[in-house]
Amino acid sequence: MDSGYTFLRSSLGFTEGLGRAKKSPLKINAFLLVLISFATLALVSLWYSQSTSEPHGLASSEKLVPWDARVLRASPGKHFRDALRPDVKYITSWPAAGWTNDVMTMANMIYLGVITERVPILPPFTPSHVLQDGEAWVLPFGEVFDVPRMQKAMNIPILEWHDVKRDEDGERDELGCWNIWEATQHREAFPRYSNIPDFLNLDISYTLAPNWIKLWANVDSDPHATFWSLARLGYSETRDVNLRPPRFSPYNVSLPPDEQLLCYDYLYYVCAQQPYEFTWEYSPAWRFVAQHMHFTRRLERLANFYINRAIGIPDIEPTPAYIAIHARHRDFGDVCGDIPLQDCFAPLSAIARRVQEVKDELFQKKGLVVNYVLMTSDENDPPWWQEVAELGWVKPDHSRTRQVYGTWYPVLIDAAIQSGAAGFVGTARSTMSVMAARRVAAWQDGAIRYVEWGRPGADD
């Protein structure tokens, strides 16, 4: 294993699967041994100082808020209800799409918790889309996002399911939830499926929500519900008059929606005023929740490690300003229909024009000259990547990322790279690009552009 990857992996807490080093005779020159020792100490000290630093100079331990005692009465056990306080109300839902869409779903759920004054219990992410690249297991929210920092910024408690129920020996729990998926789409006959309830050993009985939750009642092609219509279902006056016979659970249980743990099947298609409003900076789920969902320090440092390697500077050097690109191709090819992919996707010349616009804006606004451009993409075509290299752009080397860190990590590292850029160029209508653009604009005060696609000359 590459020494840089090995050192970084161990310093970030990734210790599983490294194996044991083979024993060899210690025949090292004394001077060399001292030199290595001092170098290692310096590296560890640097990484440690970075890992413990927090905004405003506060250490992590000083920023943590002891929410658990306020919202839980016990440590996680075999049944989630044993951990819940009777005087506190909670909210949860399930992920059931690609990772970025599920991030948006989590933000929507937390925002519903804010406006209904309920404590969110976040499920893990499901590996529905990353499974095409290898084996993967569910991913805890807190492995990706800095939950203590988020709680501090939002001044609310945030729980994960492993805070209320043990993964390894949890027994079956019955729970009544609202069926939003079917209520907003006449062509659907079942709640939205997610494998997370099975993972959590939850037996769900769904009740069909009233059709007035839908944003546009007479538009069958759009499945969006609104935040406040869903919030109404969390209050007994509205809940009680909208109850109907629940659907039997997989274990033949019929339960109305739970009053203490408000539960919805799927919350991706939720908005305040218009569909897909994460694209707009007014989005309440973005403004009040998602902009506070910063990546963990560990993931940020891992992204910087990959950036430094890509541009060819030492691992421990400060990462310079760069522009990130997200060119989404793989599944978007299905939208192209009869249009050849080379005509459907934006050409690199169009992306280069947008990159130059970002460079110009950064110089005009900040006097910042950016020399490095990083391309992140799911494209697998070697000639395309050769053209990228000929433009002087670089890419993160993921040739061993899955082996070293796991199947989830290429997409997580790319997301952190995109979000840490001084400027960003994304793919129009890609949720990963939308979230990266929102983060760059809010976190870095950066310049952002989208590249249009779908037909020849779409971005002209």
GROMACS .gro file of C-alpha atoms in nm:
model
  460
    1MET     CA    1   0.000   0.000   0.000
    2ASP     CA    2   0.126   0.348  -0.087
    3SER     CA    3   0.294   0.502   0.218
    4GLY     CA    4   0.104   0.828   0.180
    5TYR     CA    5  -0.231   0.649   0.171
    6THR     CA    6  -0.129   0.429   0.464
    7PHE     CA    7  -0.023   0.723   0.677
    8LEU     CA    8  -0.329   0.930   0.591
    9ARG     CA    9  -0.566   0.639   0.645
   10SER     CA   10  -0.429   0.567   0.991
   11SER     CA   11  -0.416   0.935   1.089
   12LEU     CA   12  -0.782   0.978   0.992
   13GLY     CA   13  -0.898   0.679   1.192
   14PHE     CA   14  -0.932   0.425   0.907
   15THR     CA   15  -0.762   0.131   1.074
   16GLU     CA   16  -0.965  -0.167   0.961
   17GLY     CA   17  -0.835  -0.386   0.683
   18LEU     CA   18  -0.482  -0.255   0.688
   19GLY     CA   19  -0.343  -0.590   0.790
   20ARG     CA   20  -0.027  -0.659   0.985
   21ALA     CA   21   0.310  -0.554   0.856
   22LYS     CA   22   0.556  -0.831   0.795
   23LYS     CA   23   0.835  -0.846   1.051
   24SER     CA   24   1.182  -0.765   0.922
   25PRO     CA   25   1.523  -0.722   1.087
   26LEU     CA   26   1.586  -0.370   1.215
   27LYS     CA   27   1.896  -0.274   1.019
   28ILE     CA   28   1.838   0.098   0.997
   29ASN     CA   29   2.112   0.353   1.022
   30ALA     CA   30   2.081   0.544   1.351
   31PHE     CA   31   2.087   0.882   1.181
   32LEU     CA   32   1.813   0.777   0.939
   33LEU     CA   33   1.604   0.643   1.226
   34VAL     CA   34   1.624   0.975   1.412
   35LEU     CA   35   1.539   1.165   1.094
   36ILE     CA   36   1.233   0.946   1.026
   37SER     CA   37   1.120   0.980   1.387
   38PHE     CA   38   1.134   1.360   1.376
   39ALA     CA   39   0.956   1.370   1.039
   40THR     CA   40   0.682   1.138   1.161
   41LEU     CA   41   0.638   1.342   1.477
   42ALA     CA   42   0.607   1.660   1.273
   43LEU     CA   43   0.349   1.503   1.041
   44VAL     CA   44   0.143   1.364   1.327
   45SER     CA   45   0.155   1.698   1.507
   46LEU     CA   46   0.037   1.878   1.195
   47TRP     CA   47  -0.248   1.636   1.129
   48TYR     CA   48  -0.347   1.642   1.496
   49SER     CA   49  -0.353   2.021   1.508
   50GLN     CA   50  -0.570   2.026   1.196
   51SER     CA   51  -0.805   1.760   1.327
   52THR     CA   52  -0.869   1.940   1.655
   53SER     CA   53  -0.908   2.288   1.512
   54GLU     CA   54  -1.260   2.431   1.493
   55PRO     CA   55  -1.410   2.762   1.378
   56HIS     CA   56  -1.344   3.055   1.614
   57GLY     CA   57  -1.053   2.867   1.774
   58LEU     CA   58  -1.267   2.638   1.987
   59ALA     CA   59  -1.176   2.274   2.036
   60SER     CA   60  -1.434   2.008   1.951
   61SER     CA   61  -1.498   1.928   2.316
   62GLU     CA   62  -1.583   2.293   2.384
   63LYS     CA   63  -1.838   2.303   2.103
   64LEU     CA   64  -2.029   1.987   2.184
   65VAL     CA   65  -2.377   2.038   2.327
   66PRO     CA   66  -2.501   1.761   2.561
   67TRP     CA   67  -2.826   1.711   2.373
   68ASP     CA   68  -2.857   1.342   2.457
   69ALA     CA   69  -2.964   1.402   2.816
   70ARG     CA   70  -3.228   1.649   2.702
   71VAL     CA   71  -3.387   1.431   2.435
   72LEU     CA   72  -3.306   1.072   2.539
   73ARG     CA   73  -3.369   0.884   2.859
   74ALA     CA   74  -3.142   0.587   2.796
   75SER     CA   75  -2.856   0.466   2.580
   76PRO     CA   76  -2.948   0.274   2.264
   77GLY     CA   77  -3.090  -0.072   2.328
   78LYS     CA   78  -3.284  -0.343   2.148
   79HIS     CA   79  -3.597  -0.126   2.107
   80PHE     CA   80  -3.592   0.239   2.004
   81ARG     CA   81  -3.879   0.341   2.230
   82ASP     CA   82  -3.676   0.253   2.537
   83ALA     CA   83  -3.443   0.544   2.456
   84LEU     CA   84  -3.708   0.808   2.378
   85ARG     CA   85  -3.828   1.051   2.641
   86PRO     CA   86  -4.207   1.060   2.683
   87ASP     CA   87  -4.205   1.441   2.695
   88VAL     CA   88  -4.020   1.483   2.364
   89LYS     CA   89  -4.150   1.441   2.010
   90TYR     CA   90  -3.941   1.315   1.720
   91ILE     CA   91  -3.944   1.287   1.340
   92THR     CA   92  -3.788   1.044   1.093
   93SER     CA   93  -3.801   0.923   0.733
   94TRP     CA   94  -3.610   0.692   0.497
   95PRO     CA   95  -3.360   0.746   0.215
   96ALA     CA   96  -3.446   0.575  -0.112
   97ALA     CA   97  -3.245   0.725  -0.400
   98GLY     CA   98  -2.892   0.827  -0.498
   99TRP     CA   99  -2.667   0.973  -0.231
  100THR     CA  100  -2.705   1.345  -0.314
  101ASN     CA  101  -3.082   1.313  -0.340
  102ASP     CA  102  -3.078   1.141  -0.003
  103VAL     CA  103  -2.875   1.430   0.142
  104MET     CA  104  -3.152   1.663   0.024
  105THR     CA  105  -3.409   1.425   0.175
  106MET     CA  106  -3.232   1.443   0.511
  107ALA     CA  107  -3.229   1.824   0.495
  108ASN     CA  108  -3.602   1.829   0.416
  109MET     CA  109  -3.672   1.600   0.709
  110ILE     CA  110  -3.465   1.810   0.950
  111TYR     CA  111  -3.641   2.125   0.830
  112LEU     CA  112  -3.978   1.960   0.896
  113GLY     CA  113  -3.845   1.885   1.243
  114VAL     CA  114  -3.759   2.251   1.288
  115ILE     CA  115  -4.103   2.382   1.194
  116THR     CA  116  -4.286   2.114   1.395
  117GLU     CA  117  -4.045   2.139   1.693
  118ARG     CA  118  -3.950   1.773   1.675
  119VAL     CA  119  -3.612   1.610   1.719
  120PRO     CA  120  -3.490   1.453   1.393
  121ILE     CA  121  -3.366   1.093   1.406
  122LEU     CA  122  -3.151   1.049   1.097
  123PRO     CA  123  -3.128   0.711   0.924
  124PRO     CA  124  -2.807   0.595   0.756
  125PHE     CA  125  -2.757   0.645   0.385
  126THR     CA  126  -2.843   0.350   0.162
  127PRO     CA  127  -2.589   0.245  -0.104
  128SER     CA  128  -2.837   0.215  -0.390
  129HIS     CA  129  -2.622   0.390  -0.653
  130VAL     CA  130  -2.269   0.312  -0.533
  131LEU     CA  131  -2.338  -0.063  -0.551
  132GLN     CA  132  -2.269  -0.046  -0.924
  133ASP     CA  133  -1.905   0.015  -0.830
  134GLY     CA  134  -1.865  -0.258  -0.567
  135GLU     CA  135  -1.999  -0.390  -0.240
  136ALA     CA  136  -2.112  -0.136   0.018
  137TRP     CA  137  -2.304  -0.119   0.342
  138VAL     CA  138  -2.522   0.154   0.489
  139LEU     CA  139  -2.336   0.473   0.580
  140PRO     CA  140  -2.408   0.668   0.902
  141PHE     CA  141  -2.492   1.035   0.848
  142GLY     CA  142  -2.227   1.133   1.101
  143GLU     CA  143  -1.950   0.962   0.906
  144VAL     CA  144  -2.005   1.220   0.631
  145PHE     CA  145  -2.133   1.533   0.806
  146ASP     CA  146  -2.013   1.708   1.121
  147VAL     CA  147  -2.315   1.661   1.346
  148PRO     CA  148  -2.177   1.847   1.654
  149ARG     CA  149  -2.096   2.148   1.436
  150MET     CA  150  -2.441   2.128   1.279
  151GLN     CA  151  -2.615   2.116   1.617
  152LYS     CA  152  -2.414   2.416   1.732
  153ALA     CA  153  -2.495   2.620   1.420
  154MET     CA  154  -2.866   2.534   1.421
  155ASN     CA  155  -2.907   2.525   1.799
  156ILE     CA  156  -3.117   2.210   1.785
  157PRO     CA  157  -3.063   1.847   1.888
  158ILE     CA  158  -2.997   1.601   1.606
  159LEU     CA  159  -2.999   1.226   1.658
  160GLU     CA  160  -2.910   0.928   1.443
  161TRP     CA  161  -3.083   0.593   1.456
  162HIS     CA  162  -2.781   0.431   1.619
  163ASP     CA  163  -2.836   0.677   1.908
  164VAL     CA  164  -3.173   0.518   1.985
  165LYS     CA  165  -3.136   0.156   1.875
  166ARG     CA  166  -2.841  -0.080   1.853
  167ASP     CA  167  -2.759  -0.205   1.504
  168GLU     CA  168  -2.611  -0.537   1.605
  169ASP     CA  169  -2.890  -0.688   1.816
  170GLY     CA  170  -3.194  -0.463   1.778
  171GLU     CA  171  -3.524  -0.650   1.788
  172ARG     CA  172  -3.827  -0.587   1.571
  173ASP     CA  173  -4.020  -0.267   1.644
  174GLU     CA  174  -4.360  -0.176   1.503
  175LEU     CA  175  -4.418   0.176   1.374
  176GLY     CA  176  -4.700   0.363   1.199
  177CYS     CA  177  -4.597   0.609   0.924
  178TRP     CA  178  -4.754   0.835   0.663
  179ASN     CA  179  -4.749   0.724   0.298
  180ILE     CA  180  -4.656   1.037   0.099
  181TRP     CA  181  -4.533   0.868  -0.218
  182GLU     CA  182  -4.868   0.721  -0.316
  183ALA     CA  183  -5.067   1.028  -0.209
  184THR     CA  184  -4.878   1.258  -0.448
  185GLN     CA  185  -4.872   1.023  -0.750
  186HIS     CA  186  -5.188   0.864  -0.879
  187ARG     CA  187  -4.994   0.606  -1.078
  188GLU     CA  188  -4.832   0.465  -0.762
  189ALA     CA  189  -4.997   0.189  -0.560
  190PHE     CA  190  -4.750   0.149  -0.273
  191PRO     CA  191  -4.538   0.358  -0.036
  192ARG     CA  192  -4.185   0.439  -0.149
  193TYR     CA  193  -3.963   0.139  -0.081
  194SER     CA  194  -3.645   0.174   0.122
  195ASN     CA  195  -3.430  -0.103   0.265
  196ILE     CA  196  -3.345   0.105   0.572
  197PRO     CA  197  -3.649  -0.006   0.779
  198ASP     CA  198  -3.536  -0.365   0.725
  199PHE     CA  199  -3.183  -0.274   0.833
  200LEU     CA  200  -3.323  -0.108   1.146
  201ASN     CA  201  -3.557  -0.404   1.206
  202LEU     CA  202  -3.866  -0.186   1.182
  203ASP     CA  203  -4.205  -0.324   1.082
  204ILE     CA  204  -4.384  -0.031   0.914
  205SER     CA  205  -4.759   0.009   0.874
  206TYR     CA  206  -4.837   0.294   0.634
  207THR     CA  207  -5.141   0.521   0.623
  208LEU     CA  208  -5.217   0.698   0.295
  209ALA     CA  209  -5.181   1.074   0.340
  210PRO     CA  210  -5.458   1.308   0.219
  211ASN     CA  211  -5.419   1.435  -0.137
  212TRP     CA  212  -5.421   1.801  -0.027
  213ILE     CA  213  -5.053   1.765   0.071
  214LYS     CA  214  -4.965   1.793  -0.300
  215LEU     CA  215  -4.820   2.121  -0.428
  216TRP     CA  216  -5.008   2.110  -0.758
  217ALA     CA  217  -5.315   1.897  -0.709
  218ASN     CA  218  -5.400   1.858  -1.078
  219VAL     CA  219  -5.048   1.796  -1.214
  220ASP     CA  220  -4.992   1.422  -1.221
  221SER     CA  221  -4.636   1.454  -1.352
  222ASP     CA  222  -4.508   1.638  -1.044
  223PRO     CA  223  -4.495   1.457  -0.708
  224HIS     CA  224  -4.402   1.745  -0.478
  225ALA     CA  225  -4.571   1.798  -0.144
  226THR     CA  226  -4.527   2.113   0.064
  227PHE     CA  227  -4.356   2.146   0.399
  228TRP     CA  228  -4.646   2.298   0.586
  229SER     CA  229  -4.903   2.055   0.450
  230LEU     CA  230  -4.687   1.770   0.579
  231ALA     CA  231  -4.628   1.955   0.905
  232ARG     CA  232  -5.004   1.966   0.964
  233LEU     CA  233  -5.007   1.588   0.984
  234GLY     CA  234  -4.784   1.613   1.291
  235TYR     CA  235  -5.058   1.779   1.495
  236SER     CA  236  -5.347   1.581   1.640
  237GLU     CA  237  -5.627   1.807   1.515
  238THR     CA  238  -5.529   1.748   1.152
  239ARG     CA  239  -5.397   1.397   1.200
  240ASP     CA  240  -5.713   1.260   1.361
  241VAL     CA  241  -5.956   1.381   1.095
  242ASN     CA  242  -5.739   1.242   0.814
  243LEU     CA  243  -5.690   0.891   0.945
  244ARG     CA  244  -5.800   0.603   0.726
  245PRO     CA  245  -5.748   0.226   0.752
  246PRO     CA  246  -5.369   0.167   0.754
  247ARG     CA  247  -5.194  -0.073   0.519
  248PHE     CA  248  -5.087  -0.393   0.692
  249SER     CA  249  -4.717  -0.416   0.766
  250PRO     CA  250  -4.493  -0.701   0.641
  251TYR     CA  251  -4.563  -0.877   0.972
  252ASN     CA  252  -4.938  -0.818   0.943
  253VAL     CA  253  -4.966  -0.526   1.187
  254SER     CA  254  -5.204  -0.236   1.129
  255LEU     CA  255  -5.105   0.087   1.305
  256PRO     CA  256  -5.205   0.453   1.258
  257PRO     CA  257  -4.925   0.710   1.216
  258ASP     CA  258  -4.727   0.736   1.538
  259GLU     CA  259  -4.783   1.054   1.736
  260GLN     CA  260  -4.454   1.062   1.923
  261LEU     CA  261  -4.229   0.961   1.631
  262LEU     CA  262  -4.372   1.136   1.325
  263CYS     CA  263  -4.272   0.927   1.027
  264TYR     CA  264  -4.296   0.968   0.649
  265ASP     CA  265  -4.198   0.720   0.381
  266TYR     CA  266  -4.007   0.960   0.153
  267LEU     CA  267  -3.931   1.332   0.171
  268TYR     CA  268  -3.720   1.411  -0.135
  269TYR     CA  269  -4.008   1.567  -0.327
  270VAL     CA  270  -4.094   1.838  -0.072
  271CYS     CA  271  -4.077   2.213  -0.121
  272ALA     CA  272  -4.202   2.544   0.012
  273GLN     CA  273  -4.309   2.717  -0.308
  274GLN     CA  274  -4.184   2.542  -0.623
  275PRO     CA  275  -4.040   2.203  -0.724
  276TYR     CA  276  -3.667   2.131  -0.697
  277GLU     CA  277  -3.607   2.453  -0.510
  278PHE     CA  278  -3.262   2.357  -0.382
  279THR     CA  279  -3.157   2.516  -0.711
  280TRP     CA  280  -3.261   2.853  -0.567
  281GLU     CA  281  -3.083   3.024  -0.280
  282TYR     CA  282  -3.412   3.108  -0.104
  283SER     CA  283  -3.478   2.736  -0.044
  284PRO     CA  284  -3.566   2.705   0.326
  285ALA     CA  285  -3.426   2.354   0.347
  286TRP     CA  286  -3.097   2.493   0.219
  287ARG     CA  287  -3.094   2.818   0.419
  288PHE     CA  288  -3.196   2.675   0.754
  289VAL     CA  289  -3.050   2.324   0.733
  290ALA     CA  290  -2.831   2.208   0.445
  291GLN     CA  291  -2.590   2.502   0.449
  292HIS     CA  292  -2.497   2.391   0.801
  293MET     CA  293  -2.425   2.034   0.688
  294HIS     CA  294  -2.047   2.067   0.668
  295PHE     CA  295  -1.835   1.764   0.595
  296THR     CA  296  -1.642   1.607   0.880
  297ARG     CA  297  -1.288   1.732   0.939
  298ARG     CA  298  -1.164   1.390   0.843
  299LEU     CA  299  -1.338   1.401   0.504
  300GLU     CA  300  -1.218   1.756   0.440
  301ARG     CA  301  -0.858   1.656   0.509
  302LEU     CA  302  -0.899   1.351   0.289
  303ALA     CA  303  -1.022   1.572   0.004
  304ASN     CA  304  -0.722   1.803   0.045
  305PHE     CA  305  -0.492   1.502   0.034
  306TYR     CA  306  -0.639   1.396  -0.302
  307ILE     CA  307  -0.622   1.751  -0.438
  308ASN     CA  308  -0.257   1.792  -0.343
  309ARG     CA  309  -0.171   1.459  -0.502
  310ALA     CA  310  -0.357   1.554  -0.821
  311ILE     CA  311  -0.179   1.888  -0.866
  312GLY     CA  312   0.157   1.745  -0.759
  313ILE     CA  313   0.244   1.917  -0.433
  314PRO     CA  314   0.345   1.752  -0.102
  315ASP     CA  315   0.063   1.597   0.097
  316ILE     CA  316   0.113   1.822   0.399
  317GLU     CA  317   0.138   2.148   0.205
  318PRO     CA  318  -0.161   2.388   0.232
  319THR     CA  319  -0.404   2.321  -0.051
  320PRO     CA  320  -0.404   2.614  -0.297
  321ALA     CA  321  -0.712   2.775  -0.447
  322TYR     CA  322  -0.864   2.573  -0.731
  323ILE     CA  323  -1.169   2.551  -0.955
  324ALA     CA  324  -1.368   2.227  -0.948
  325ILE     CA  325  -1.575   2.085  -1.232
  326HIS     CA  326  -1.848   1.823  -1.208
  327ALA     CA  327  -1.926   1.664  -1.546
  328ARG     CA  328  -2.204   1.412  -1.493
  329HIS     CA  329  -2.240   1.168  -1.779
  330ARG     CA  330  -2.310   0.806  -1.695
  331ASP     CA  331  -2.682   0.791  -1.608
  332PHE     CA  332  -2.763   1.116  -1.789
  333GLY     CA  333  -2.697   0.931  -2.112
  334ASP     CA  334  -3.037   0.766  -2.069
  335VAL     CA  335  -3.200   1.107  -2.120
  336CYS     CA  336  -3.028   1.164  -2.453
  337GLY     CA  337  -3.254   0.927  -2.645
  338ASP     CA  338  -3.157   0.914  -3.012
  339ILE     CA  339  -2.905   1.199  -2.982
  340PRO     CA  340  -2.545   1.066  -2.993
  341LEU     CA  341  -2.372   1.111  -2.659
  342GLN     CA  342  -2.098   1.327  -2.809
  343ASP     CA  343  -2.369   1.570  -2.921
  344CYS     CA  344  -2.587   1.536  -2.613
  345PHE     CA  345  -2.323   1.605  -2.349
  346ALA     CA  346  -2.159   1.945  -2.335
  347PRO     CA  347  -1.824   1.949  -2.516
  348LEU     CA  348  -1.512   2.026  -2.318
  349SER     CA  349  -1.484   2.354  -2.509
  350ALA     CA  350  -1.812   2.468  -2.348
  351ILE     CA  351  -1.689   2.364  -2.004
  352ALA     CA  352  -1.359   2.547  -2.065
  353ARG     CA  353  -1.549   2.865  -2.153
  354ARG     CA  354  -1.740   2.843  -1.823
  355VAL     CA  355  -1.416   2.778  -1.634
  356GLN     CA  356  -1.267   3.093  -1.782
  357GLU     CA  357  -1.577   3.291  -1.677
  358VAL     CA  358  -1.529   3.167  -1.321
  359LYS     CA  359  -1.159   3.259  -1.329
  360ASP     CA  360  -1.242   3.607  -1.456
  361GLU     CA  361  -1.508   3.662  -1.190
  362LEU     CA  362  -1.277   3.550  -0.909
  363PHE     CA  363  -1.009   3.789  -1.029
  364GLN     CA  364  -1.252   4.080  -1.068
  365LYS     CA  365  -1.422   4.027  -0.732
  366LYS     CA  366  -1.130   3.914  -0.518
  367GLY     CA  367  -0.813   3.972  -0.716
  368LEU     CA  368  -0.766   3.596  -0.697
  369VAL     CA  369  -0.566   3.418  -0.967
  370VAL     CA  370  -0.653   3.048  -0.981
  371ASN     CA  371  -0.407   2.821  -1.157
  372TYR     CA  372  -0.549   2.478  -1.083
  373VAL     CA  373  -0.860   2.313  -1.226
  374LEU     CA  374  -0.983   1.973  -1.102
  375MET     CA  375  -1.225   1.764  -1.303
  376THR     CA  376  -1.459   1.525  -1.122
  377SER     CA  377  -1.672   1.302  -1.342
  378ASP     CA  378  -1.822   0.956  -1.377
  379GLU     CA  379  -1.702   0.941  -1.738
  380ASN     CA  380  -1.506   0.625  -1.821
  381ASP     CA  381  -1.391   0.706  -2.176
  382PRO     CA  382  -1.006   0.727  -2.189
  383PRO     CA  383  -0.994   0.961  -2.494
  384TRP     CA  384  -1.224   1.205  -2.312
  385TRP     CA  385  -0.993   1.206  -2.011
  386GLN     CA  386  -0.697   1.258  -2.242
  387GLU     CA  387  -0.865   1.573  -2.374
  388VAL     CA  388  -0.915   1.686  -2.015
  389ALA     CA  389  -0.543   1.642  -1.949
  390GLU     CA  390  -0.455   1.833  -2.266
  391LEU     CA  391  -0.647   2.130  -2.126
  392GLY     CA  392  -0.410   2.128  -1.829
  393TRP     CA  393  -0.677   2.006  -1.589
  394VAL     CA  394  -0.616   1.730  -1.336
  395LYS     CA  395  -0.836   1.474  -1.164
  396PRO     CA  396  -0.837   1.298  -0.826
  397ASP     CA  397  -0.680   0.954  -0.854
  398HIS     CA  398  -0.948   0.707  -0.740
  399SER     CA  399  -0.768   0.400  -0.872
  400ARG     CA  400  -0.728   0.268  -0.518
  401THR     CA  401  -0.988   0.468  -0.324
  402ARG     CA  402  -1.241   0.186  -0.302
  403GLN     CA  403  -0.972  -0.059  -0.196
  404VAL     CA  404  -0.831   0.168   0.075
  405TYR     CA  405  -1.139   0.350   0.206
  406GLY     CA  406  -1.443   0.167   0.072
  407THR     CA  407  -1.694   0.188  -0.210
  408TRP     CA  408  -1.864   0.500  -0.074
  409TYR     CA  409  -1.552   0.715  -0.074
  410PRO     CA  410  -1.501   0.817  -0.439
  411VAL     CA  411  -1.831   1.005  -0.439
  412LEU     CA  412  -1.777   1.146  -0.088
  413ILE     CA  413  -1.427   1.271  -0.168
  414ASP     CA  414  -1.547   1.422  -0.497
  415ALA     CA  415  -1.829   1.603  -0.316
  416ALA     CA  416  -1.586   1.746  -0.061
  417ILE     CA  417  -1.344   1.849  -0.338
  418GLN     CA  418  -1.622   2.025  -0.529
  419SER     CA  419  -1.748   2.203  -0.218
  420GLY     CA  420  -1.406   2.333  -0.112
  421ALA     CA  421  -1.332   2.505  -0.442
  422ALA     CA  422  -1.290   2.878  -0.494
  423GLY     CA  423  -1.509   2.841  -0.804
  424PHE     CA  424  -1.726   2.568  -0.946
  425VAL     CA  425  -1.861   2.462  -1.286
  426GLY     CA  426  -2.139   2.205  -1.271
  427THR     CA  427  -2.372   2.007  -1.492
  428ALA     CA  428  -2.717   2.160  -1.530
  429ARG     CA  429  -2.996   1.960  -1.362
  430SER     CA  430  -2.755   1.741  -1.164
  431THR     CA  431  -2.837   1.739  -0.794
  432MET     CA  432  -2.471   1.675  -0.710
  433SER     CA  433  -2.380   1.990  -0.905
  434VAL     CA  434  -2.662   2.186  -0.742
  435MET     CA  435  -2.542   2.103  -0.391
  436ALA     CA  436  -2.179   2.172  -0.477
  437ALA     CA  437  -2.273   2.509  -0.627
  438ARG     CA  438  -2.477   2.605  -0.322
  439ARG     CA  439  -2.185   2.512  -0.092
  440VAL     CA  440  -1.922   2.696  -0.295
  441ALA     CA  441  -2.137   3.010  -0.306
  442ALA     CA  442  -2.219   2.999   0.067
  443TRP     CA  443  -1.902   2.853   0.219
  444GLN     CA  444  -1.633   2.994  -0.009
  445ASP     CA  445  -1.805   3.308  -0.143
  446GLY     CA  446  -1.713   3.152  -0.475
  447ALA     CA  447  -1.814   3.192  -0.838
  448ILE     CA  448  -2.041   2.927  -0.990
  449ARG     CA  449  -2.163   2.832  -1.337
  450TYR     CA  450  -2.369   2.551  -1.489
  451VAL     CA  451  -2.311   2.395  -1.829
  452GLU     CA  452  -2.623   2.314  -2.031
  453TRP     CA  453  -2.653   1.988  -2.225
  454GLY     CA  454  -2.908   1.767  -2.402
  455ARG     CA  455  -2.865   1.877  -2.762
  456PRO     CA  456  -2.590   2.011  -2.986
  457GLY     CA  457  -2.498   2.366  -2.893
  458ALA     CA  458  -2.711   2.363  -2.576
  459ASP     CA  459  -2.462   2.584  -2.388
  460ASP     CA  460  -2.390   2.825  -2.673
   0.00000   0.00000   0.00000
